[in-house]
Amino acid sequence: MEDIYPILAKHFLNEASSDEEKVILEYKNSNPKEYTLLLALWNKGEVKVHDFDSYRAWEAFNSKKSERHTKVIPLFGSIRNMAAAVAFLIMGTFAIWYLADTIGQPETVVVQNTEGTSLEKRLSDGSVVWMNQGSSISYPKEFGYTRNIILRGEAFFEVVKDSLHPFVVTADFSTITVLGTSFNIHTDTQGTAISVKTGKVEVASLSRKETVVLLHDQSALATKDSLTTKNDVDPNYLSWKTGDFEFSDTPFAQVVTQLNTYYRDSLTLDPQKNYDCTLTAKFDRMPLRQVVEIIEATCGVSMKKANDNSYIIQ
Amino acid sequence: MEKVAHEVFFEQIFHQYYSPLCNYALKMVKDPHLAEDLVQQLFLQLYEKQALSKVDYPERYLLRCVKFKCIDYYRTKKSMGEIRLETIPDGTLDRSSDIAEEDIEPLLHYFASKLPPKTREVFLLSRNSGMTYKEIAEQLNISIKTVETQMGRALRQMRSLLKAQNFLSLIPFL
């Protein structure tokens, strides 16, 4: 019995063929209780769904929370720090800890990338996640009907195709649903940016009021109150992972921000200064030293070496 | 940048269940503002007692809490008192139980609210307008096959919910 439910749905609505009815009869005989219950719910009156805004509610929740003046002791604070410290010592690159029987699912895995480089993580369904520095994901150890992932920060996903089990990523400002594809999600305090490399991706605002479908080389930006789409992607949206950069007339401050995603925050701007130049250049996984030389030559700035791998721009 | 893990999970649970739980409460108390107040207050209580971290089946527990909260609201002369969270079983040792008639409507609205947007759109059209698959496909400009898939997905999700709420036993009756 592969997937009975599309057929059963048709049966309930008198849309099934006579061949399909035979399959249903067999199913009905072996699952009488399930059949009766589903039928009772499937045919029960009108359904009017209200969209309650959880984002607005969360803000209200937070202000009420502080109103109550309750001191809440973080439950996992000490355990987490210990686990992180131990894992850090053992593995060096990243910390994993299991939160058994906590909120969410019986067993939830949390992976945090505490290292400066991107971290590759393979999930139980075969999908692969590359996490940017400082980002974290969490997911149930065993996936249920949907493959649910929670993301903080930035990650690139290569999702194994499985049309029966949607792959759902919840980020700060949106929910992204796919069946099998590859895409990048970047979240900061302003919003969540989704860039699609291959396949088809459905993006919903957090309140689920709006949804858009993105195809390859399209992108969307979800913020607190809006969801906008673009017919192209930032040429550097994957640079944090690949180390390949392409700038064309890009404002200097933006160049530095983007380079820092790959070169581990090695470049520091002088906040007092106004950098009014733009850069047009292509870097392919170049050593930082070389990148710095090119920038110095083309932008007329000087870079002071702070230590082995960091520069202050003057 | 990072928050304590349980806080992250709490926030996640909040966003995931807030609207569906309000839809559930709405069917019981009939007033959207009141439904939101009750759910909001429940979450505050759950947060302070860190109750969600102690249960094995958060969804089942949340639904029961909301139901108790609504019933309690009427029982205590419409006051917004706190409910005794510890008296609500999370269902770890539950035997399969039957669904009560008065639970069906709230549960159904909870279910519909939790569906992914596209699936929900198709489900609601079929449910509320009585359209055939062909008519839905034309209205939404999608293929009949997609309608079938989405309806199947909705029904499968409904079954998962019933199972998670323990209305469907894993072991068939002999």
GROMACS .gro file of C-alpha atoms in nm:
model
  488
    1MET     CA    1   0.000   0.000   0.000
    2GLU     CA    2   0.203   0.295  -0.125
    3ASP     CA    3   0.023   0.619  -0.061
    4ILE     CA    4  -0.342   0.554   0.010
    5TYR     CA    5  -0.436   0.907   0.113
    6PRO     CA    6  -0.475   1.077  -0.226
    7ILE     CA    7  -0.700   0.789  -0.329
    8LEU     CA    8  -0.890   0.798  -0.002
    9ALA     CA    9  -0.945   1.173  -0.038
   10LYS     CA   10  -1.091   1.111  -0.384
   11HIS     CA   11  -1.308   0.834  -0.248
   12PHE     CA   12  -1.454   1.061   0.020
   13LEU     CA   13  -1.546   1.313  -0.248
   14ASN     CA   14  -1.680   1.062  -0.498
   15GLU     CA   15  -1.393   1.127  -0.738
   16ALA     CA   16  -1.237   0.780  -0.732
   17SER     CA   17  -1.239   0.541  -1.027
   18SER     CA   18  -1.376   0.189  -0.991
   19ASP     CA   19  -1.021   0.049  -0.971
   20GLU     CA   20  -0.943   0.292  -0.693
   21GLU     CA   21  -1.262   0.197  -0.511
   22LYS     CA   22  -1.134  -0.162  -0.496
   23VAL     CA   23  -0.814  -0.043  -0.327
   24ILE     CA   24  -1.023   0.159  -0.081
   25LEU     CA   25  -1.244  -0.138   0.005
   26GLU     CA   26  -0.938  -0.337   0.100
   27TYR     CA   27  -0.800  -0.052   0.307
   28LYS     CA   28  -1.137   0.004   0.476
   29ASN     CA   29  -1.158  -0.359   0.581
   30SER     CA   30  -0.814  -0.362   0.737
   31ASN     CA   31  -0.843  -0.015   0.904
   32PRO     CA   32  -1.209   0.025   0.999
   33LYS     CA   33  -1.147   0.268   1.285
   34GLU     CA   34  -0.918   0.495   1.089
   35TYR     CA   35  -1.159   0.497   0.798
   36THR     CA   36  -1.459   0.591   1.013
   37LEU     CA   37  -1.274   0.865   1.200
   38LEU     CA   38  -1.128   1.023   0.889
   39LEU     CA   39  -1.464   1.012   0.717
   40ALA     CA   40  -1.628   1.183   1.015
   41LEU     CA   41  -1.375   1.467   1.005
   42TRP     CA   42  -1.343   1.493   0.629
   43ASN     CA   43  -1.712   1.559   0.582
   44LYS     CA   44  -1.780   1.777   0.883
   45GLY     CA   45  -1.926   2.115   0.791
   46GLU     CA   46  -1.758   2.433   0.683
   47VAL     CA   47  -1.408   2.528   0.791
   48LYS     CA   48  -1.319   2.893   0.837
   49VAL     CA   49  -0.957   2.946   0.926
   50HIS     CA   50  -0.852   3.266   1.095
   51ASP     CA   51  -0.496   3.387   1.044
   52PHE     CA   52  -0.364   3.489   1.380
   53ASP     CA   53  -0.037   3.679   1.355
   54SER     CA   54   0.214   3.488   1.564
   55TYR     CA   55   0.481   3.748   1.502
   56ARG     CA   56   0.278   4.028   1.653
   57ALA     CA   57   0.169   3.792   1.931
   58TRP     CA   58   0.530   3.706   2.006
   59GLU     CA   59   0.607   4.073   2.063
   60ALA     CA   60   0.307   4.103   2.294
   61PHE     CA   61   0.419   3.786   2.468
   62ASN     CA   62   0.764   3.930   2.529
   63SER     CA   63   0.637   4.251   2.679
   64LYS     CA   64   0.394   4.064   2.903
   65LYS     CA   65   0.674   3.832   3.003
   66SER     CA   66   0.889   4.118   3.127
   67GLU     CA   67   0.589   4.285   3.291
   68ARG     CA   68   0.554   3.990   3.519
   69HIS     CA   69   0.905   4.047   3.654
   70THR     CA   70   0.966   3.680   3.670
   71LYS     CA   71   1.319   3.564   3.682
   72VAL     CA   72   1.362   3.266   3.460
   73ILE     CA   73   1.666   3.054   3.507
   74PRO     CA   74   1.784   2.912   3.177
   75LEU     CA   75   1.727   2.542   3.201
   76PHE     CA   76   2.005   2.430   2.977
   77GLY     CA   77   2.249   2.711   3.035
   78SER     CA   78   2.501   2.521   3.237
   79ILE     CA   79   2.455   2.189   3.061
   80ARG     CA   80   2.489   2.354   2.728
   81ASN     CA   81   2.805   2.537   2.819
   82MET     CA   82   2.956   2.220   2.952
   83ALA     CA   83   2.855   2.017   2.652
   84ALA     CA   84   2.982   2.285   2.419
   85ALA     CA   85   3.312   2.303   2.602
   86VAL     CA   86   3.358   1.927   2.601
   87ALA     CA   87   3.257   1.893   2.238
   88PHE     CA   88   3.482   2.179   2.146
   89LEU     CA   89   3.777   2.010   2.311
   90ILE     CA   90   3.706   1.678   2.147
   91MET     CA   91   3.610   1.786   1.800
   92GLY     CA   92   3.758   2.128   1.775
   93THR     CA   93   3.545   2.240   1.489
   94PHE     CA   94   3.189   2.227   1.609
   95ALA     CA   95   2.967   2.143   1.899
   96ILE     CA   96   2.677   1.904   1.890
   97TRP     CA   97   2.457   1.831   2.178
   98TYR     CA   98   2.146   1.628   2.212
   99LEU     CA   99   1.855   1.758   2.407
  100ALA     CA  100   1.663   1.448   2.492
  101ASP     CA  101   1.293   1.485   2.570
  102THR     CA  102   1.291   1.860   2.553
  103ILE     CA  103   1.050   2.084   2.374
  104GLY     CA  104   0.979   1.997   2.014
  105GLN     CA  105   1.042   1.633   1.947
  106PRO     CA  106   1.143   1.345   2.170
  107GLU     CA  107   1.501   1.383   2.054
  108THR     CA  108   1.632   1.698   1.896
  109VAL     CA  109   1.974   1.750   1.751
  110VAL     CA  110   2.128   2.095   1.765
  111VAL     CA  111   2.433   2.166   1.555
  112GLN     CA  112   2.614   2.493   1.597
  113ASN     CA  113   2.901   2.603   1.380
  114THR     CA  114   3.137   2.778   1.617
  115GLU     CA  115   3.433   2.766   1.382
  116GLY     CA  116   3.530   3.031   1.129
  117THR     CA  117   3.480   2.813   0.824
  118SER     CA  118   3.162   2.664   0.685
  119LEU     CA  119   3.050   2.333   0.828
  120GLU     CA  120   2.898   2.048   0.631
  121LYS     CA  121   2.630   1.836   0.796
  122ARG     CA  122   2.451   1.537   0.646
  123LEU     CA  123   2.097   1.471   0.772
  124SER     CA  124   1.931   1.134   0.821
  125ASP     CA  125   1.739   1.165   0.491
  126GLY     CA  126   2.063   1.220   0.298
  127SER     CA  127   2.018   1.594   0.251
  128VAL     CA  128   2.326   1.806   0.311
  129VAL     CA  129   2.346   2.140   0.490
  130TRP     CA  130   2.644   2.374   0.474
  131MET     CA  131   2.632   2.613   0.764
  132ASN     CA  132   2.802   2.949   0.767
  133GLN     CA  133   3.011   3.051   1.066
  134GLY     CA  134   2.808   3.131   1.377
  135SER     CA  135   2.496   2.964   1.240
  136SER     CA  136   2.298   2.685   1.398
  137ILE     CA  137   2.036   2.434   1.291
  138SER     CA  138   1.816   2.202   1.491
  139TYR     CA  139   1.602   1.911   1.384
  140PRO     CA  140   1.448   1.593   1.524
  141LYS     CA  141   1.686   1.298   1.520
  142GLU     CA  142   1.425   1.101   1.327
  143PHE     CA  143   1.215   1.294   1.079
  144GLY     CA  144   0.838   1.249   1.090
  145TYR     CA  145   0.596   1.326   0.810
  146THR     CA  146   0.770   1.654   0.736
  147ARG     CA  147   1.143   1.706   0.749
  148ASN     CA  148   1.149   2.002   0.988
  149ILE     CA  149   1.459   2.216   1.031
  150ILE     CA  150   1.503   2.530   1.235
  151LEU     CA  151   1.773   2.766   1.115
  152ARG     CA  152   1.947   3.054   1.283
  153GLY     CA  153   2.190   3.244   1.064
  154GLU     CA  154   2.289   3.127   0.717
  155ALA     CA  155   2.303   2.791   0.543
  156PHE     CA  156   2.295   2.632   0.199
  157PHE     CA  157   2.071   2.329   0.160
  158GLU     CA  158   2.091   2.044  -0.088
  159VAL     CA  159   1.771   1.854  -0.032
  160VAL     CA  160   1.717   1.493  -0.134
  161LYS     CA  161   1.397   1.456  -0.334
  162ASP     CA  162   1.112   1.292  -0.145
  163SER     CA  163   0.770   1.406  -0.259
  164LEU     CA  164   0.595   1.241   0.035
  165HIS     CA  165   0.799   1.425   0.295
  166PRO     CA  166   0.820   1.801   0.251
  167PHE     CA  167   1.144   1.958   0.371
  168VAL     CA  168   1.050   2.262   0.580
  169VAL     CA  169   1.299   2.519   0.704
  170THR     CA  170   1.178   2.771   0.959
  171ALA     CA  171   1.388   3.086   0.970
  172ASP     CA  172   1.332   3.406   1.164
  173PHE     CA  173   1.102   3.574   0.915
  174SER     CA  174   0.971   3.295   0.698
  175THR     CA  175   0.902   2.930   0.640
  176ILE     CA  176   1.056   2.763   0.334
  177THR     CA  177   0.903   2.444   0.197
  178VAL     CA  178   1.060   2.222  -0.071
  179LEU     CA  179   1.043   1.866  -0.191
  180GLY     CA  180   1.393   1.837  -0.338
  181THR     CA  181   1.619   2.120  -0.449
  182SER     CA  182   1.911   2.340  -0.346
  183PHE     CA  183   1.889   2.687  -0.202
  184ASN     CA  184   2.052   2.932   0.036
  185ILE     CA  185   1.894   3.102   0.336
  186HIS     CA  186   2.052   3.405   0.496
  187THR     CA  187   1.901   3.559   0.807
  188ASP     CA  188   1.997   3.873   0.990
  189THR     CA  189   1.805   4.107   1.217
  190GLN     CA  190   1.638   4.274   0.920
  191GLY     CA  191   1.502   3.974   0.738
  192THR     CA  192   1.547   3.636   0.577
  193ALA     CA  193   1.684   3.616   0.222
  194ILE     CA  194   1.621   3.303   0.019
  195SER     CA  195   1.817   3.236  -0.302
  196VAL     CA  196   1.736   2.933  -0.515
  197LYS     CA  197   2.005   2.745  -0.707
  198THR     CA  198   1.801   2.455  -0.848
  199GLY     CA  199   1.444   2.330  -0.829
  200LYS     CA  200   1.138   2.490  -0.681
  201VAL     CA  201   1.094   2.647  -0.339
  202GLU     CA  202   0.786   2.775  -0.161
  203VAL     CA  203   0.840   3.067   0.075
  204ALA     CA  204   0.579   3.174   0.328
  205SER     CA  205   0.587   3.476   0.554
  206LEU     CA  206   0.592   3.379   0.917
  207SER     CA  207   0.227   3.463   0.965
  208ARG     CA  208   0.159   3.244   0.657
  209LYS     CA  209  -0.047   3.526   0.510
  210GLU     CA  210   0.162   3.542   0.197
  211THR     CA  211   0.339   3.279  -0.006
  212VAL     CA  212   0.553   3.286  -0.318
  213VAL     CA  213   0.704   3.012  -0.530
  214LEU     CA  214   1.065   3.060  -0.641
  215LEU     CA  215   1.243   2.885  -0.927
  216HIS     CA  216   1.617   2.863  -0.994
  217ASP     CA  217   1.808   3.191  -0.991
  218GLN     CA  218   1.524   3.371  -0.819
  219SER     CA  219   1.531   3.513  -0.471
  220ALA     CA  220   1.300   3.648  -0.203
  221LEU     CA  221   1.334   3.865   0.103
  222ALA     CA  222   1.103   3.814   0.399
  223THR     CA  223   1.096   4.078   0.669
  224LYS     CA  224   0.873   4.141   0.965
  225ASP     CA  225   0.599   4.289   0.749
  226SER     CA  226   0.671   4.206   0.388
  227LEU     CA  227   0.765   3.937   0.140
  228THR     CA  228   0.928   4.054  -0.184
  229THR     CA  229   1.066   3.856  -0.475
  230LYS     CA  230   1.337   3.922  -0.732
  231ASN     CA  231   1.407   3.760  -1.066
  232ASP     CA  232   1.776   3.729  -0.995
  233VAL     CA  233   2.010   3.633  -0.716
  234ASP     CA  234   2.298   3.824  -0.563
  235PRO     CA  235   2.604   3.696  -0.756
  236ASN     CA  236   2.781   3.646  -0.422
  237TYR     CA  237   2.507   3.472  -0.228
  238LEU     CA  238   2.711   3.153  -0.206
  239SER     CA  239   3.053   3.315  -0.163
  240TRP     CA  240   3.064   3.239   0.208
  241LYS     CA  241   3.079   2.874   0.103
  242THR     CA  242   3.268   2.885  -0.228
  243GLY     CA  243   3.514   3.171  -0.177
  244ASP     CA  244   3.437   3.300  -0.527
  245PHE     CA  245   3.345   3.666  -0.548
  246GLU     CA  246   3.222   3.884  -0.829
  247PHE     CA  247   3.192   4.258  -0.781
  248SER     CA  248   3.075   4.506  -1.037
  249ASP     CA  249   3.063   4.865  -0.925
  250THR     CA  250   2.990   4.740  -0.575
  251PRO     CA  251   3.012   5.001  -0.296
  252PHE     CA  252   3.323   4.949  -0.087
  253ALA     CA  253   3.146   4.886   0.245
  254GLN     CA  254   2.937   4.612   0.083
  255VAL     CA  255   3.251   4.455  -0.066
  256VAL     CA  256   3.403   4.432   0.279
  257THR     CA  257   3.086   4.288   0.433
  258GLN     CA  258   3.068   4.019   0.167
  259LEU     CA  259   3.440   3.933   0.182
  260ASN     CA  260   3.411   3.892   0.556
  261THR     CA  261   3.159   3.612   0.514
  262TYR     CA  262   3.436   3.397   0.367
  263TYR     CA  263   3.750   3.547   0.523
  264ARG     CA  264   3.624   3.510   0.881
  265ASP     CA  265   3.569   3.877   0.962
  266SER     CA  266   3.928   3.960   0.877
  267LEU     CA  267   3.862   4.308   0.745
  268THR     CA  268   3.764   4.591   0.973
  269LEU     CA  269   3.641   4.925   0.844
  270ASP     CA  270   3.717   5.250   1.020
  271PRO     CA  271   3.372   5.366   1.138
  272GLN     CA  272   3.483   5.730   1.128
  273LYS     CA  273   3.564   5.717   0.758
  274ASN     CA  274   3.345   5.742   0.454
  275TYR     CA  275   3.450   5.508   0.177
  276ASP     CA  276   3.309   5.642  -0.145
  277CYS     CA  277   3.478   5.412  -0.397
  278THR     CA  278   3.330   5.109  -0.572
  279LEU     CA  279   3.502   4.789  -0.680
  280THR     CA  280   3.480   4.583  -0.996
  281ALA     CA  281   3.674   4.261  -0.960
  282LYS     CA  282   3.662   3.883  -0.954
  283PHE     CA  283   3.828   3.675  -0.684
  284ASP     CA  284   3.842   3.298  -0.698
  285ARG     CA  285   3.940   3.155  -0.364
  286MET     CA  286   4.235   3.388  -0.345
  287PRO     CA  287   4.458   3.410  -0.040
  288LEU     CA  288   4.353   3.706   0.172
  289ARG     CA  289   4.692   3.874   0.120
  290GLN     CA  290   4.632   3.890  -0.255
  291VAL     CA  291   4.277   4.019  -0.216
  292VAL     CA  292   4.406   4.295   0.009
  293GLU     CA  293   4.672   4.396  -0.246
  294ILE     CA  294   4.418   4.425  -0.525
  295ILE     CA  295   4.180   4.631  -0.312
  296GLU     CA  296   4.463   4.862  -0.206
  297ALA     CA  297   4.564   4.918  -0.565
  298THR     CA  298   4.216   4.978  -0.706
  299CYS     CA  299   4.039   5.158  -0.423
  300GLY     CA  300   4.322   5.377  -0.300
  301VAL     CA  301   4.290   5.265   0.059
  302SER     CA  302   4.564   5.130   0.277
  303MET     CA  303   4.532   4.821   0.488
  304LYS     CA  304   4.714   4.789   0.816
  305LYS     CA  305   4.795   4.438   0.920
  306ALA     CA  306   4.661   4.381   1.271
  307ASN     CA  307   4.780   4.023   1.300
  308ASP     CA  308   4.827   3.715   1.080
  309ASN     CA  309   4.482   3.716   0.938
  310SER     CA  310   4.325   4.049   0.994
  311TYR     CA  311   4.353   4.395   0.849
  312ILE     CA  312   4.227   4.735   0.947
  313ILE     CA  313   4.130   4.951   0.653
  314GLN     CA  314   4.240   5.313   0.661
  315MET     CA  315   2.378   3.621   1.871
  316GLU     CA  316   2.265   3.292   2.003
  317LYS     CA  317   1.998   3.233   2.260
  318VAL     CA  318   1.975   2.957   2.511
  319ALA     CA  319   1.857   2.642   2.335
  320HIS     CA  320   1.529   2.602   2.517
  321GLU     CA  321   1.438   2.962   2.446
  322VAL     CA  322   1.490   2.903   2.077
  323PHE     CA  323   1.267   2.598   2.092
  324PHE     CA  324   1.003   2.779   2.287
  325GLU     CA  325   0.992   3.057   2.032
  326GLN     CA  326   0.974   2.802   1.755
  327ILE     CA  327   0.688   2.619   1.920
  328PHE     CA  328   0.515   2.951   1.971
  329HIS     CA  329   0.528   3.044   1.603
  330GLN     CA  330   0.437   2.698   1.490
  331TYR     CA  331   0.136   2.650   1.716
  332TYR     CA  332   0.010   2.997   1.800
  333SER     CA  333  -0.232   3.043   1.512
  334PRO     CA  334  -0.357   2.681   1.506
  335LEU     CA  335  -0.418   2.688   1.883
  336CYS     CA  336  -0.604   3.018   1.853
  337ASN     CA  337  -0.821   2.860   1.585
  338TYR     CA  338  -0.892   2.574   1.822
  339ALA     CA  339  -0.981   2.814   2.104
  340LEU     CA  340  -1.190   3.029   1.870
  341LYS     CA  341  -1.419   2.735   1.801
  342MET     CA  342  -1.468   2.692   2.175
  343VAL     CA  343  -1.509   3.052   2.291
  344LYS     CA  344  -1.637   3.209   1.966
  345ASP     CA  345  -1.447   3.536   2.013
  346PRO     CA  346  -1.113   3.589   1.835
  347HIS     CA  347  -0.977   3.838   2.089
  348LEU     CA  348  -1.067   3.615   2.379
  349ALA     CA  349  -0.918   3.314   2.198
  350GLU     CA  350  -0.590   3.503   2.155
  351ASP     CA  351  -0.588   3.618   2.517
  352LEU     CA  352  -0.639   3.266   2.641
  353VAL     CA  353  -0.366   3.119   2.421
  354GLN     CA  354  -0.128   3.405   2.502
  355GLN     CA  355  -0.185   3.351   2.872
  356LEU     CA  356  -0.136   2.979   2.838
  357PHE     CA  357   0.201   3.035   2.672
  358LEU     CA  358   0.308   3.270   2.951
  359GLN     CA  359   0.224   3.005   3.204
  360LEU     CA  360   0.399   2.733   3.007
  361TYR     CA  361   0.704   2.953   2.973
  362GLU     CA  362   0.730   3.033   3.341
  363LYS     CA  363   0.680   2.676   3.453
  364GLN     CA  364   0.898   2.547   3.169
  365ALA     CA  365   0.626   2.291   3.130
  366LEU     CA  366   0.690   2.216   2.765
  367SER     CA  367   1.036   2.083   2.835
  368LYS     CA  368   0.895   1.817   3.063
  369VAL     CA  369   0.646   1.651   2.830
  370ASP     CA  370   0.702   1.384   2.570
  371TYR     CA  371   0.430   1.494   2.331
  372PRO     CA  372   0.420   1.876   2.318
  373GLU     CA  373   0.147   1.899   2.055
  374ARG     CA  374  -0.092   1.673   2.240
  375TYR     CA  375  -0.014   1.854   2.562
  376LEU     CA  376  -0.071   2.198   2.408
  377LEU     CA  377  -0.407   2.096   2.267
  378ARG     CA  378  -0.521   1.960   2.600
  379CYS     CA  379  -0.402   2.271   2.782
  380VAL     CA  380  -0.594   2.494   2.544
  381LYS     CA  381  -0.905   2.288   2.585
  382PHE     CA  382  -0.877   2.303   2.966
  383LYS     CA  383  -0.809   2.672   2.950
  384CYS     CA  384  -1.128   2.736   2.751
  385ILE     CA  385  -1.340   2.512   2.972
  386ASP     CA  386  -1.190   2.672   3.281
  387TYR     CA  387  -1.270   3.015   3.147
  388TYR     CA  388  -1.641   2.935   3.151
  389ARG     CA  389  -1.635   2.738   3.473
  390THR     CA  390  -1.464   3.006   3.682
  391LYS     CA  391  -1.727   3.265   3.597
  392LYS     CA  392  -1.538   3.391   3.297
  393SER     CA  393  -1.227   3.493   3.481
  394MET     CA  394  -0.880   3.450   3.341
  395GLY     CA  395  -0.732   3.235   3.611
  396GLU     CA  396  -0.433   3.009   3.574
  397ILE     CA  397  -0.495   2.645   3.515
  398ARG     CA  398  -0.312   2.373   3.702
  399LEU     CA  399  -0.072   2.257   3.439
  400GLU     CA  400   0.043   1.959   3.641
  401THR     CA  401  -0.306   1.809   3.636
  402ILE     CA  402  -0.305   1.783   3.258
  403PRO     CA  403  -0.169   1.452   3.138
  404ASP     CA  404   0.067   1.467   2.841
  405GLY     CA  405  -0.052   1.128   2.735
  406THR     CA  406   0.262   0.922   2.779
  407LEU     CA  407   0.067   0.632   2.923
  408ASP     CA  408  -0.260   0.695   2.746
  409ARG     CA  409  -0.456   0.418   2.589
  410SER     CA  410  -0.617   0.496   2.261
  411SER     CA  411  -0.923   0.705   2.335
  412ASP     CA  412  -1.226   0.809   2.138
  413ILE     CA  413  -1.273   1.154   2.001
  414ALA     CA  414  -1.560   1.343   2.165
  415GLU     CA  415  -1.820   1.496   1.939
  416GLU     CA  416  -1.759   1.847   2.075
  417ASP     CA  417  -1.385   1.816   2.008
  418ILE     CA  418  -1.426   1.757   1.637
  419GLU     CA  419  -1.487   2.111   1.524
  420PRO     CA  420  -1.205   2.274   1.722
  421LEU     CA  421  -0.966   1.999   1.617
  422LEU     CA  422  -1.064   2.036   1.254
  423HIS     CA  423  -0.995   2.408   1.259
  424TYR     CA  424  -0.667   2.350   1.435
  425PHE     CA  425  -0.580   2.100   1.164
  426ALA     CA  426  -0.672   2.329   0.875
  427SER     CA  427  -0.478   2.618   1.025
  428LYS     CA  428  -0.168   2.401   1.049
  429LEU     CA  429  -0.169   2.291   0.686
  430PRO     CA  430   0.097   2.433   0.452
  431PRO     CA  431  -0.049   2.733   0.260
  432LYS     CA  432  -0.100   2.564  -0.080
  433THR     CA  433  -0.247   2.251   0.070
  434ARG     CA  434  -0.476   2.459   0.286
  435GLU     CA  435  -0.601   2.659  -0.011
  436VAL     CA  436  -0.698   2.345  -0.201
  437PHE     CA  437  -0.849   2.178   0.105
  438LEU     CA  438  -1.063   2.478   0.197
  439LEU     CA  439  -1.188   2.522  -0.158
  440SER     CA  440  -1.295   2.160  -0.173
  441ARG     CA  441  -1.447   2.171   0.171
  442ASN     CA  442  -1.630   2.500   0.164
  443SER     CA  443  -1.736   2.537  -0.195
  444GLY     CA  444  -1.804   2.174  -0.276
  445MET     CA  445  -1.611   2.216  -0.602
  446THR     CA  446  -1.492   1.909  -0.790
  447TYR     CA  447  -1.120   1.850  -0.840
  448LYS     CA  448  -1.158   1.972  -1.197
  449GLU     CA  449  -1.321   2.296  -1.087
  450ILE     CA  450  -1.056   2.355  -0.820
  451ALA     CA  451  -0.781   2.292  -1.076
  452GLU     CA  452  -0.933   2.548  -1.310
  453GLN     CA  453  -0.991   2.806  -1.042
  454LEU     CA  454  -0.635   2.785  -0.909
  455ASN     CA  455  -0.479   2.727  -1.249
  456ILE     CA  456  -0.307   2.405  -1.143
  457SER     CA  457  -0.331   2.048  -1.271
  458ILE     CA  458  -0.588   1.799  -1.144
  459LYS     CA  459  -0.293   1.582  -1.039
  460THR     CA  460  -0.172   1.862  -0.811
  461VAL     CA  461  -0.517   1.891  -0.655
  462GLU     CA  462  -0.510   1.516  -0.591
  463THR     CA  463  -0.165   1.536  -0.436
  464GLN     CA  464  -0.256   1.830  -0.213
  465MET     CA  465  -0.581   1.669  -0.097
  466GLY     CA  466  -0.392   1.346  -0.026
  467ARG     CA  467  -0.137   1.544   0.172
  468ALA     CA  468  -0.412   1.709   0.375
  469LEU     CA  469  -0.575   1.377   0.454
  470ARG     CA  470  -0.243   1.218   0.546
  471GLN     CA  471  -0.176   1.510   0.779
  472MET     CA  472  -0.518   1.465   0.933
  473ARG     CA  473  -0.438   1.103   1.003
  474SER     CA  474  -0.101   1.199   1.158
  475LEU     CA  475  -0.282   1.442   1.384
  476LEU     CA  476  -0.537   1.183   1.494
  477LYS     CA  477  -0.259   0.940   1.561
  478ALA     CA  478  -0.057   1.196   1.754
  479GLN     CA  479  -0.364   1.276   1.962
  480ASN     CA  480  -0.397   0.906   2.034
  481PHE     CA  481  -0.735   0.875   1.867
  482LEU     CA  482  -0.589   0.605   1.650
  483SER     CA  483  -0.429   0.312   1.817
  484LEU     CA  484  -0.116   0.168   1.663
  485ILE     CA  485  -0.230  -0.180   1.752
  486PRO     CA  486  -0.547  -0.281   1.572
  487PHE     CA  487  -0.828  -0.430   1.775
  488LEU     CA  488  -0.832  -0.806   1.766
   0.00000   0.00000   0.00000
